[in-house]
Coordinates of C-alpha atoms in Angstrom, one line a residue:
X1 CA -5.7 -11.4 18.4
X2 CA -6.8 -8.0 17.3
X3 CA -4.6 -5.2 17.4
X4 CA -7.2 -2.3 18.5
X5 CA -4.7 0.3 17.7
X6 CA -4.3 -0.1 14.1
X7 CA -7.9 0.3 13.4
X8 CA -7.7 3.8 15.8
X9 CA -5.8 4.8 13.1
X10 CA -7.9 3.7 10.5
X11 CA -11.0 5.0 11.9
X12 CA -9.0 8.6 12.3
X13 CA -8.2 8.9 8.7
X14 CA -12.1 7.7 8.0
X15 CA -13.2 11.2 10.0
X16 CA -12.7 13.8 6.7
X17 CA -15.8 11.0 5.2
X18 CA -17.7 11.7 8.1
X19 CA -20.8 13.6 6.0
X20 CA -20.8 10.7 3.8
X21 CA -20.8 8.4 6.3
X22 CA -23.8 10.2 7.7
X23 CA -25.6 10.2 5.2
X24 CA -25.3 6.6 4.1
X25 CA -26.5 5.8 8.0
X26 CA -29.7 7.7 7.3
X27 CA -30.3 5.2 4.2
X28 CA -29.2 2.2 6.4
X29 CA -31.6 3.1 8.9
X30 CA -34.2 4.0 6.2
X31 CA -33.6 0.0 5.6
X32 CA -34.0 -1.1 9.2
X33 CA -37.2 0.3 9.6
X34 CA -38.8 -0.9 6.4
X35 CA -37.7 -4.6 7.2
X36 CA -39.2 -3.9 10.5
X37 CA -42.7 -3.0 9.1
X38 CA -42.7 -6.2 6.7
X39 CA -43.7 -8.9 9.6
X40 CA -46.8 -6.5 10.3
X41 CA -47.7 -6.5 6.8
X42 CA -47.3 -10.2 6.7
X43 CA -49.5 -10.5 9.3
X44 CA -52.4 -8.2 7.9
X45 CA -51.8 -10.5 5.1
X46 CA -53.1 -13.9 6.9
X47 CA -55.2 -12.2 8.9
X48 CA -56.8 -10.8 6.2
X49 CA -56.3 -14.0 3.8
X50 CA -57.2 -16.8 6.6
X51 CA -59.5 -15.4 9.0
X52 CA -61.3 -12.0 7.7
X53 CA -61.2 -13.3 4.2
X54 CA -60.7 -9.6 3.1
X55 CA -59.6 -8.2 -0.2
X56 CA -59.4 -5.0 0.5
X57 CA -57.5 -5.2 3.2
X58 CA -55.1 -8.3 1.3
X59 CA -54.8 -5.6 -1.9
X60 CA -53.7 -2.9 0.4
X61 CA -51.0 -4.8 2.2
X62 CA -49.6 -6.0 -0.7
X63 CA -49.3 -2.3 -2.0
X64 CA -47.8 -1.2 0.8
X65 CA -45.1 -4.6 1.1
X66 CA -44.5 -3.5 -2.9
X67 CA -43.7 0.4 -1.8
X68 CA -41.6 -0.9 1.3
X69 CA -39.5 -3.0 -1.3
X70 CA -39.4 -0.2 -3.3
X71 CA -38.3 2.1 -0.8
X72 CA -36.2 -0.7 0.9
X73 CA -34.3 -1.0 -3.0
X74 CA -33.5 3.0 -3.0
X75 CA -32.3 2.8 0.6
X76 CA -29.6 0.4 0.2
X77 CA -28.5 1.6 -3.6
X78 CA -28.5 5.4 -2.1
X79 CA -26.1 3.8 1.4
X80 CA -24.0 1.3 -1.6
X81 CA -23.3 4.4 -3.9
X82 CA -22.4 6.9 -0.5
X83 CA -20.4 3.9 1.1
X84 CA -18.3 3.1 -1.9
X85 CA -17.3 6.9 -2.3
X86 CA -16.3 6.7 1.6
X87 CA -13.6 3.8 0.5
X88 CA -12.9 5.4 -2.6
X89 CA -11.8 8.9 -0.6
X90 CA -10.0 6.9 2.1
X91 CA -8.3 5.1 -0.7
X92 CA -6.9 8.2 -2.1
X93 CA -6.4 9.6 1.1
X94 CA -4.2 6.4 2.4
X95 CA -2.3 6.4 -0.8
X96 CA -1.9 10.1 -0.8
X97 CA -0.2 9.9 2.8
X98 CA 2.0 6.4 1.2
X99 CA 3.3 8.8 -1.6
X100 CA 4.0 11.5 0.4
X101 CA 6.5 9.6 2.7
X102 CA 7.8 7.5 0.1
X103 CA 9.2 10.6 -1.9
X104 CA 10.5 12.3 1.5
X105 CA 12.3 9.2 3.2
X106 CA 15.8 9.3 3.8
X107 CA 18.2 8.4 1.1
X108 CA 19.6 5.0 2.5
X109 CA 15.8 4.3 2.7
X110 CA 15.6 3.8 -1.0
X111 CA 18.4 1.3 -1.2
X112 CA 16.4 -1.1 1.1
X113 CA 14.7 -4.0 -1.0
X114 CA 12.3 -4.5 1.8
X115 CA 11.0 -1.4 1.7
X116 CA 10.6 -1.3 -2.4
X117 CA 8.5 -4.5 -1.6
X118 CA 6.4 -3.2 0.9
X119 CA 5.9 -0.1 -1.4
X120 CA 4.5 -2.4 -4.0
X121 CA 2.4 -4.5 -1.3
X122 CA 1.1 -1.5 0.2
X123 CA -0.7 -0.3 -3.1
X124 CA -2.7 -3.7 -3.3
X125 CA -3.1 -3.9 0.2
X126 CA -4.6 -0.2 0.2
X127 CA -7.6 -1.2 -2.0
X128 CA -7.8 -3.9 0.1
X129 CA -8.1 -2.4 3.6
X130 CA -10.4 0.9 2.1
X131 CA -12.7 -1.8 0.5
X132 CA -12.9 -4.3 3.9
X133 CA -13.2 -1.0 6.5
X134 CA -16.0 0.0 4.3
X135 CA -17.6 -3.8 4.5
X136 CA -17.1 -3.6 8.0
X137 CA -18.9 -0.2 8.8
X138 CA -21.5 -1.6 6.2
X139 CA -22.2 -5.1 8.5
X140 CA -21.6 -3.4 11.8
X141 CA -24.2 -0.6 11.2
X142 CA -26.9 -2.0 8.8
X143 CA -27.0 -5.2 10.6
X144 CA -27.1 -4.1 14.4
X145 CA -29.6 -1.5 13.3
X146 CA -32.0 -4.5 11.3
X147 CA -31.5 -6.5 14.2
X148 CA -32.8 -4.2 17.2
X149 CA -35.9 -2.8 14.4
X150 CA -36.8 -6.7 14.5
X151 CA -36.3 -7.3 18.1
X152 CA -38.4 -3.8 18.7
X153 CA -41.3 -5.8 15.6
X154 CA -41.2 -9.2 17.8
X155 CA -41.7 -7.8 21.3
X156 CA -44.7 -6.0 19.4
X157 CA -46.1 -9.4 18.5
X158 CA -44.7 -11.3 21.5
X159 CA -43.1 -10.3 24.6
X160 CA -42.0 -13.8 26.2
X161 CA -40.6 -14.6 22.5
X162 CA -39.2 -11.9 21.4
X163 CA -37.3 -12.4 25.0
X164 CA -36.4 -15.3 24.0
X165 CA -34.7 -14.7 20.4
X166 CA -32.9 -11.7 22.0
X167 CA -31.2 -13.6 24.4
X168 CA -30.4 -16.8 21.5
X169 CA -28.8 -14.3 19.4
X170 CA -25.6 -13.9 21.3
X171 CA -25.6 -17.3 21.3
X172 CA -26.2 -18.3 17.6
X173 CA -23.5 -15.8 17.1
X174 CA -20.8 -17.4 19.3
X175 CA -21.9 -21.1 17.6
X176 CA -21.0 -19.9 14.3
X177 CA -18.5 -18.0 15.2
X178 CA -16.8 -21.3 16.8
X179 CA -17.8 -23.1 13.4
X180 CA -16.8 -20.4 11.1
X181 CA -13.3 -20.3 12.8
X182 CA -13.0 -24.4 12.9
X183 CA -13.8 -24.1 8.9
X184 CA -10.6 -21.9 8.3
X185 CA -8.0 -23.7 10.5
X186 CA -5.9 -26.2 9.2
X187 CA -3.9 -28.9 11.0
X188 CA -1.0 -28.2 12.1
X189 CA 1.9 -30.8 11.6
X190 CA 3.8 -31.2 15.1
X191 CA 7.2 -29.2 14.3
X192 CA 9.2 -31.0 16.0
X193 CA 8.1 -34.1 14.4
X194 CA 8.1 -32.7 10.8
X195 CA 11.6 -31.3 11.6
X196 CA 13.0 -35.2 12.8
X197 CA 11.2 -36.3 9.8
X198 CA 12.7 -33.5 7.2
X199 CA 16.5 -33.9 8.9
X200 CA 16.1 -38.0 8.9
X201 CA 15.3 -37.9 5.4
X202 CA 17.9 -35.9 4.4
X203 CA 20.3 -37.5 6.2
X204 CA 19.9 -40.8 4.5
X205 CA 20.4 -39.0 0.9
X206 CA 23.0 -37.7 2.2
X207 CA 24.2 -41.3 3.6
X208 CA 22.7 -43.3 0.9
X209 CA 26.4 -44.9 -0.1
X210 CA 26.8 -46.8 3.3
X211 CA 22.5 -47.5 3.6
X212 CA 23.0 -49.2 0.1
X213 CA 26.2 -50.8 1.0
X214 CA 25.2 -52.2 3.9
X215 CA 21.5 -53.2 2.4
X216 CA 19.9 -50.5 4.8
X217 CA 16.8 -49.2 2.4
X218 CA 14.1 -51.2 4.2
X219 CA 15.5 -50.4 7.9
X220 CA 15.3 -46.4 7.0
X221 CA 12.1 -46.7 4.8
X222 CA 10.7 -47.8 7.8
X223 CA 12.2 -45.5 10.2
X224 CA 10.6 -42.8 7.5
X225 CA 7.5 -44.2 7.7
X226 CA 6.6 -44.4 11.0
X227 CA 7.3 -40.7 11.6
X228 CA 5.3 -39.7 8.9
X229 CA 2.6 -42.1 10.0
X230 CA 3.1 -40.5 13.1
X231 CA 2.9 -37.0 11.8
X232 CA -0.5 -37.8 9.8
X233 CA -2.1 -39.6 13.2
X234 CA -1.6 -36.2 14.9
X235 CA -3.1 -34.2 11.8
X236 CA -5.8 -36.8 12.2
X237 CA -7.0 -36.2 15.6
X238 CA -6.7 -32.5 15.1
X239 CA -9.3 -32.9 12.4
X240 CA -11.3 -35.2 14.2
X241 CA -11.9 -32.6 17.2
X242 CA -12.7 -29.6 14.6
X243 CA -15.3 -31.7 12.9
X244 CA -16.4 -33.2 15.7
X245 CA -16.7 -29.7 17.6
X246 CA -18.7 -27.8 14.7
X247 CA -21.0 -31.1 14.5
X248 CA -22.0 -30.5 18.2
X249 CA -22.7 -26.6 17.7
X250 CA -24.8 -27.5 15.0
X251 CA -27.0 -30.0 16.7
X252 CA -27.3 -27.8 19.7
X253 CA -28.4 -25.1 17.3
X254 CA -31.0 -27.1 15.3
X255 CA -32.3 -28.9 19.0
X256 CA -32.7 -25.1 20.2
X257 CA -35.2 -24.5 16.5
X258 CA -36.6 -27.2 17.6
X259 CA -37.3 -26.5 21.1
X260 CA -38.9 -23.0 19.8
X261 CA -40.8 -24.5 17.0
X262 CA -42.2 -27.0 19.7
X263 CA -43.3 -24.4 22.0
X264 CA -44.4 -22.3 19.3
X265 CA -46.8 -25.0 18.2
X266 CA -48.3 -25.8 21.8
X267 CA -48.6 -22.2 22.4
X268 CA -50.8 -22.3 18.9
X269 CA -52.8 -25.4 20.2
X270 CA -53.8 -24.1 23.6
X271 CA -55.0 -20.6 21.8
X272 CA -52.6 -18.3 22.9
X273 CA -50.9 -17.5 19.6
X274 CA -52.7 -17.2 16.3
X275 CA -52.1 -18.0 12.6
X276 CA -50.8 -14.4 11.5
X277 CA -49.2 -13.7 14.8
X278 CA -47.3 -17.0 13.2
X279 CA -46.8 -15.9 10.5
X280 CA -45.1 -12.4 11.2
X281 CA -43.2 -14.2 14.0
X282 CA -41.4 -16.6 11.4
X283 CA -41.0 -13.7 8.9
X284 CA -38.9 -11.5 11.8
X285 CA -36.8 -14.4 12.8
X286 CA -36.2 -15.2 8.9
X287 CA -35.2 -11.9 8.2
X288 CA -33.1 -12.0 11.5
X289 CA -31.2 -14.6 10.1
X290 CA -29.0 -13.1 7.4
X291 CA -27.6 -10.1 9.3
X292 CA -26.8 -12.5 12.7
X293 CA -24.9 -14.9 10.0
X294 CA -23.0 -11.3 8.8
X295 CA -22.0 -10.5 12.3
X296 CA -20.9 -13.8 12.9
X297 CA -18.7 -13.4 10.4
X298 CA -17.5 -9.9 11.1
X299 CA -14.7 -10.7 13.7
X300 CA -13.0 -12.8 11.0
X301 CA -12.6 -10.4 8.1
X302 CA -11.0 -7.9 10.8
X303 CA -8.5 -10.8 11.8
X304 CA -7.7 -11.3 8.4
X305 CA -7.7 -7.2 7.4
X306 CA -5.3 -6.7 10.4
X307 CA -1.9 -8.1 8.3
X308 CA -2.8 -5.9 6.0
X309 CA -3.0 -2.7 7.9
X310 CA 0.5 -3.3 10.1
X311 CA 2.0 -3.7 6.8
X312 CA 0.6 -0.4 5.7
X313 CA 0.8 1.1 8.8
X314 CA 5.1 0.2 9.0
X315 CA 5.2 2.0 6.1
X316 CA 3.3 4.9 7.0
X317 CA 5.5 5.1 10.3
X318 CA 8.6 5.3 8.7
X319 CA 10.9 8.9 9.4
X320 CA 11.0 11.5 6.8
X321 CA 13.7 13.6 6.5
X322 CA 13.5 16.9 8.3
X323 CA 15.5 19.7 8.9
X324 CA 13.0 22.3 10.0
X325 CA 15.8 23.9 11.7
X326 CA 18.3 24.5 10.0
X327 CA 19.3 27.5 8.2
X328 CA 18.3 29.1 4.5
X329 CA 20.4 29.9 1.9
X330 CA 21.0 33.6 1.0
X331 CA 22.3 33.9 -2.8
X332 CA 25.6 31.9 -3.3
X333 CA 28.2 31.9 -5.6
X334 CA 29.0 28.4 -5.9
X335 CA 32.0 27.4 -4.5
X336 CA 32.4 23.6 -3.6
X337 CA 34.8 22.2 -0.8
X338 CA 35.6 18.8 -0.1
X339 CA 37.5 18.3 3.6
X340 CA 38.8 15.4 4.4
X341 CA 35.8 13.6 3.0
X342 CA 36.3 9.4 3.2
X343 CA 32.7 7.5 1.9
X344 CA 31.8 4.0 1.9
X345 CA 30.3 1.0 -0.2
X346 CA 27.1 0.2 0.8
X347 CA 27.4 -3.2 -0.7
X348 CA 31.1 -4.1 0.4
X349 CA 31.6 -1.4 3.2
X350 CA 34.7 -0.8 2.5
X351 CA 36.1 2.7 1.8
X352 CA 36.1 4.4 -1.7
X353 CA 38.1 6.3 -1.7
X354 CA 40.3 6.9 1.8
X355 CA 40.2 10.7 1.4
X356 CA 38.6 13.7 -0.3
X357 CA 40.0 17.0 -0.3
X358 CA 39.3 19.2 -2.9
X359 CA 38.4 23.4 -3.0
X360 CA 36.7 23.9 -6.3
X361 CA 36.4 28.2 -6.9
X362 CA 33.0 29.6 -8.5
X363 CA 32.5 29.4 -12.0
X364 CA 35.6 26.6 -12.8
X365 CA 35.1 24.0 -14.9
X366 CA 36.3 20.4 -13.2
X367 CA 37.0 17.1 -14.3
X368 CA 36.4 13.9 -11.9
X369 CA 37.6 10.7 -13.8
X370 CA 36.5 8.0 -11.9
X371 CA 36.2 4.4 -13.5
X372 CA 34.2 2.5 -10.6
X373 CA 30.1 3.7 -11.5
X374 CA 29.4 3.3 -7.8
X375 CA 32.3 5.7 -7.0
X376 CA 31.2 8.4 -9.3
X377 CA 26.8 7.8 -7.9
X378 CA 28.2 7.6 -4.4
X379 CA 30.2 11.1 -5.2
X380 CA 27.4 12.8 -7.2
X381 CA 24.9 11.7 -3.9
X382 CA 27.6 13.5 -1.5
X383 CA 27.6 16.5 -3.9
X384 CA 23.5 17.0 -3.8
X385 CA 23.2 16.0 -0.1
X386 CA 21.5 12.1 -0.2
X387 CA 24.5 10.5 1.3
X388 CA 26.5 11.8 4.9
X389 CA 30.2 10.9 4.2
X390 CA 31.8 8.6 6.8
X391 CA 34.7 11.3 8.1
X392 CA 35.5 14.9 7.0
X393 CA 32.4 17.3 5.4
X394 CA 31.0 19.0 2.5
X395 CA 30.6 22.7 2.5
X396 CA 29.0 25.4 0.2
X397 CA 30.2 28.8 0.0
X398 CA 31.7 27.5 3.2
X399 CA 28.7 26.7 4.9
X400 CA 28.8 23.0 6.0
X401 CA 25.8 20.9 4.2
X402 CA 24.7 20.3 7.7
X403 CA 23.6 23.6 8.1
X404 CA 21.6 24.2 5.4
X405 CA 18.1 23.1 4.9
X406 CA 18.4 19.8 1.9
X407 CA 15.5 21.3 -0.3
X408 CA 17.7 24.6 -0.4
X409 CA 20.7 22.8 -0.8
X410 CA 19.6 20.8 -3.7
X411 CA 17.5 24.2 -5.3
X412 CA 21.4 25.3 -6.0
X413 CA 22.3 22.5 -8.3
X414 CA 21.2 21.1 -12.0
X415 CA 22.5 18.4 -13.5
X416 CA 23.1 16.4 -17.0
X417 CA 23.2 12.4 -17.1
X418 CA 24.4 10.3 -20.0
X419 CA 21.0 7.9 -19.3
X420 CA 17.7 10.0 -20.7
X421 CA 15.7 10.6 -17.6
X422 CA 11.8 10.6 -17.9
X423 CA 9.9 12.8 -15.4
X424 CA 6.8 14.1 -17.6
X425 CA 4.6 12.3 -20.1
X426 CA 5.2 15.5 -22.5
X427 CA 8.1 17.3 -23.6
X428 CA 7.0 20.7 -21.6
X429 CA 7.2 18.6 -18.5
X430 CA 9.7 17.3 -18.8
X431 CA 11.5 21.0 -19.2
X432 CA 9.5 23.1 -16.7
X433 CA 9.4 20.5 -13.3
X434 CA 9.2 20.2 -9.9
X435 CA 9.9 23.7 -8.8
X436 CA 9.6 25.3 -12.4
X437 CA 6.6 23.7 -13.2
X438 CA 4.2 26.8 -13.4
X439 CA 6.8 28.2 -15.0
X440 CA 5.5 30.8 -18.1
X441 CA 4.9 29.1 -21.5
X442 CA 7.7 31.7 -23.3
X443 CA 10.3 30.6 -20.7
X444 CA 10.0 26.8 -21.4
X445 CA 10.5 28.4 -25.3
X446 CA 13.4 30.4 -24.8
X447 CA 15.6 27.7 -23.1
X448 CA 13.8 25.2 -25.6
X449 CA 15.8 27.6 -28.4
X450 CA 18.9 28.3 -26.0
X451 CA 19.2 24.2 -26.0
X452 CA 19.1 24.4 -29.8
X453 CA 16.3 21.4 -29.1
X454 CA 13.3 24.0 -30.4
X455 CA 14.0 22.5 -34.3
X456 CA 13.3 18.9 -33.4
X457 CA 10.1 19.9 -31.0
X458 CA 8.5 21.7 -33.9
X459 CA 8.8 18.8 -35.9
X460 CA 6.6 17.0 -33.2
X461 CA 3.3 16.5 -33.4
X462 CA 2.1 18.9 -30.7
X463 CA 5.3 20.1 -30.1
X464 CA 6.3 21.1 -26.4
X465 CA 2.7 19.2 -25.7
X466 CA 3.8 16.0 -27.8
X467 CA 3.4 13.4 -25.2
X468 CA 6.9 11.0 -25.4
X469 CA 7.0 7.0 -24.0
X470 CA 8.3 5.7 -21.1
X471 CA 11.6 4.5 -22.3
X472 CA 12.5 7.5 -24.2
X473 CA 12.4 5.6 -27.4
X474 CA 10.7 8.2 -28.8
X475 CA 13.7 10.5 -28.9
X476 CA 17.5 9.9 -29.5
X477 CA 19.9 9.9 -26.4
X478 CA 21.4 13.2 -27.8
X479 CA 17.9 14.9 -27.9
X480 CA 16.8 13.9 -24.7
X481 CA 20.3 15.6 -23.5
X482 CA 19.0 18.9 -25.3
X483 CA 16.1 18.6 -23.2
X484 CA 17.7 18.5 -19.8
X485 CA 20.3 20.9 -20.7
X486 CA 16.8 23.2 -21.4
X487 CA 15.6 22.0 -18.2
X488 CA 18.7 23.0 -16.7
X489 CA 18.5 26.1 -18.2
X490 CA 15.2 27.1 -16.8
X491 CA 16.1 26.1 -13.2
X492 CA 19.1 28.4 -13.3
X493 CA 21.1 26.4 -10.5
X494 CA 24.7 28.3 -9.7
X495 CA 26.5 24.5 -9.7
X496 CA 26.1 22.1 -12.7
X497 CA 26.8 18.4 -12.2
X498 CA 27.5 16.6 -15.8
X499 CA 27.0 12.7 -15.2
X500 CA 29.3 11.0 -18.2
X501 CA 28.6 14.1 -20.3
X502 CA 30.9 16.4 -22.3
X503 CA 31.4 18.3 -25.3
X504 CA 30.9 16.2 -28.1
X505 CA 32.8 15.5 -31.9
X506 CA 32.8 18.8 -33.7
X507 CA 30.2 16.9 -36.0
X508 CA 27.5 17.5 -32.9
X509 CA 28.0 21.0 -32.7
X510 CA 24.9 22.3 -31.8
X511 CA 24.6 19.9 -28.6
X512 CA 28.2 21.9 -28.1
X513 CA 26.4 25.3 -28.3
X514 CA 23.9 24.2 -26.2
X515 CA 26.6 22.8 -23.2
X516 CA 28.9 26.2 -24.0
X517 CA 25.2 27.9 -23.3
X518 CA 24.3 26.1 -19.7
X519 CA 28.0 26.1 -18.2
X520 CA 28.9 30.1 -18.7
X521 CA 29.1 31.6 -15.4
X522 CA 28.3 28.2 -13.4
X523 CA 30.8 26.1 -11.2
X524 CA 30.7 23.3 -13.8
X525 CA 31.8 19.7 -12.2
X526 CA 32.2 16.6 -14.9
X527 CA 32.2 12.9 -13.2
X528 CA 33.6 10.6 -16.1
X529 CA 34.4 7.1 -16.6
X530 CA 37.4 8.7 -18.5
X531 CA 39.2 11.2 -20.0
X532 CA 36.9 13.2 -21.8
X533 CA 38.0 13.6 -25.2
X534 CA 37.7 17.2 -25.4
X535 CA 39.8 19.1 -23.0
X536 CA 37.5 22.6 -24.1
X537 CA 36.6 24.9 -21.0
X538 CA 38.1 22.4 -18.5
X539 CA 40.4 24.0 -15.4
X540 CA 41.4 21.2 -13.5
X541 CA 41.3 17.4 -13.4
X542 CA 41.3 14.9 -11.1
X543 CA 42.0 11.4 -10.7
X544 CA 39.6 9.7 -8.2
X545 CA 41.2 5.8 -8.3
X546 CA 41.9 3.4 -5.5
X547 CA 41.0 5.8 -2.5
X548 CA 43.2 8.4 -3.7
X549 CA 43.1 11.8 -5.3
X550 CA 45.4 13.2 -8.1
X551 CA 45.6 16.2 -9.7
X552 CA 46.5 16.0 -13.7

């Protein structure tokens, strides 16, 4: 059954082609009428060839049948080339709309497998649908319009059979409709049967000590076999009706050429129809042949199109986050407070840790040592907004988080992982992004220098334009940790979230100068795996282990 609602849809985001589409239905009808004219040139022809015997008039009709080819040969190139750019804009325009609500989904959205899937799916399935809606447009269009210029070419040359043909074609289309759709079904085993026949199999494996014992194999192999042979009877018949059913519409089709070629013939004996009237009749219902076929044919590719679209269409429906309402930041200082804050496992569901209370003052420097890695990403997620804790809240400045708009939330924090993290395909990107993307080429230097990373990027290539590889293997790990620290830099966040980072062995010290750099003047807040080995700069530190909270 066809879902009309999903190709509502479609057809809505198909309106911004609409010039395009306009103009490729001036070259489809541009096509229409010149197979319309070529039955009336056929029929000059043997006129001309049979009964007048005239060359000129044979010379001239083949000159213009060459310049209707001709012209016929533009046409469709000129409505091929305007059609494809229709699908290729609705394909960037349906992928455009796919990226845009992947990237704004909630956060527990991006933990669900299924939807990673159905992300992946929905590319391929994309091309798919923007090249198929195109195809159907194409058939739909060219072909009705071919079919009603030939109907209009027949009734010229014969009312009573041009009558005739127009009232077969709904017909002919229904008959191969019937044997199109017999062609692409497949027997169906009985499921009941097939599940007897599945669960008495396995139950003798499963029993095959007492069958073997007791000398039982022939007694079940021929319990086994007369379901199956059961099974493959019913499969059988099944087959027997499809053929059976697309044999009959096919001998009713040929009995009604038949019927038509027979009348046709009297009609020519009793001198009511002449040779090029003949002639130009066949060539119409020749020509008629190819587009009925097409439509015929059209119903199925929108059956099998229609999977394609609810898939795309699930994801498209999916809520974004939105807090349109909620309230804007004015300048902060950057004071964090935990209250009574208790978060849970996604994968176990159990509660890590019980309680949360914490009140950490603008500019300090705090330590978090937390050995569990999910603990310390479920923490940093509560800190920047992407998860809601179970019990208690999170304020800032002490406005609660769910106040406060999450793109203005999140424009108030920066932060340093241990991993490298790729955004860009060059090293500028990667420094000046998202937000501080246009940002001014002797800003991206300065924090490039402040992150005492400018001496390796002038030994680059292309320097801030050197273009790095998707692993990072490019760069070492302590680099790439420049390189944030500068991106940090540039966003000038009042809170700083270090991810398993912290000074370094006196050896390092210019990744030291670059840290001592980013944290002055910021609430600085570490998450480790341990102790870190240098207490420099730290206030306070806590111990987040077994759903408590200790203060060292």
């Amino acid at each position: 059954m066809i879902h009309k609602q999903h190709y509502k849809r479609l057809a809505k985001k198909m309106t911004s082609c609409w010039k395009i589409f306009f103009c490729a239905f001036l070259a489809l009808l541009i096509m229409a009428v010149t197979l319309s004219f070529l039955p009336i040139l056929v029929q000059q022809i043997v006129h001309a060839t049979f009964i007048e015997h005239n060359t000129a008039v044979i010379k001239t009709s083949l000159l213009a049948t060459s310049l209707l080819l001709i012209v016929f040969g533009l046409a469709d190139y000129s409505s091929d080339y305007m059609l494809r750019k229709a699908g290729n804009r609705l394909h960037m325009q349906l992928n455009s709309t796919l990226f845009s609500r992947l990237l704004n989904l909630p956060t527990q959205q991006y933990q669900n497998q299924n939807v990673q899937l159905a992300a992946d799916k929905a590319l391929i399935n994309i091309k798919q649908i923007s090249q198929s809606a195109v195809q159907i447009i194409t058939v739909l269009v060219r072909d009705t319009m071919i079919i009603f210029s030939l109907m209009l070419c027949l009734f010229w040359l014969h009312r009573d059979y041009a009558s005739l043909v127009l009232l077969l074609i709904p017909f002919a289309i229904i008959m191969l409709q019937v044997i199109q759709g017999l062609q692409h079904v497949k027997p169906q085993a009985n499921s009941t049967a097939f599940s007897r026949l599945a669960c008495h199999l396995q139950q003798s494996i499963k029993n095959y000590r007492q069958v073997r014992l007791y000398g039982g194999q022939h007694q079940e192999y021929q319990r086994l076999k007369k379901e199956a042979l059961s099974i493959q009877n019913d499969e059988l018949q099944q087959t027997n009706y499809k053929v059976f059913i697309a044999t009959l519409c096919r001998l009713i089709m040929l009995l009604i050429v038949v019927a038509i070629t027979y009348l046709m013939i009297q009609q020519v004996l009793r001198g009511l129809f002449t040779l090029d009237q003949i002639g130009a009749f066949v060539m119409a219902t020749l020509l008629l042949t190819t587009p009925v076929k097409r439509l015929a044919r059209i119903s199925r590719t929108i059956q099998n199109e229609q999977k394609h679209l609810e898939q795309i269409f699930a994801l498209l429906d999916l809520n974004t986050i939105s807090n349109s309402d909620n309230r804007v930041l004015a300048e902060i200082e950057g004071k964090l407070t935990f209250e009574h804050i208790c978060f849970f496992s996604q994968e176990t569901g159990k509660p890590i840790p019980n309680r949360i209370d914490l009140d950490i003052k603008p500019g300090k420097k705090v330590v978090i040592v937390c050995k569990d890695k999910q603990a310390r990403s479920l923490l940093i997620d509560l800190m920047l907004g992407f998860q809601q804790p179970e019990a208690g809240r999170m304020l800032l400045d002490n406005v609660p988080y769910t106040e406060i708009k999450h793109a203005d939330l999140l424009a108030q924090f920066a932060m340093i992982a241990h991993e490298p993290i790729i955004l860009d395909e060059r090293v500028a990107g990667n420094i000046a992004y998202g937000a501080t993307r246009c940002a001014h080429e002797a800003h991206i230097t300065a924090v490039t220098q402040a992150a005492q990373a400018s001496e390796f990027v002038r030994e680059m290539p292309n320097g801030l334009q050197t273009r790095v590889d998707e692993n990072g293997a490019s760069m070492t790990n302590e680099q790439w940790q420049k390189i944030e620290i500068a991106r940090a830099l540039l966003k000038n966040a009042p809170i700083l979230i270090m991810d398993n980072v912290w000074f370094q062995s006196s050896a390092q010290t210019s990744f030291n100068d670059a840290l001592t750099t980013l944290i002055q003047n910021r609430t600085t807040i570490i998450v480790m795996q341990s102790l870190p080995t240098s207490r420099q700069n730290i206030d306070r530190i806590y111990f987040l282990d077994e759903g408590t909270v200790s203060e060292k």
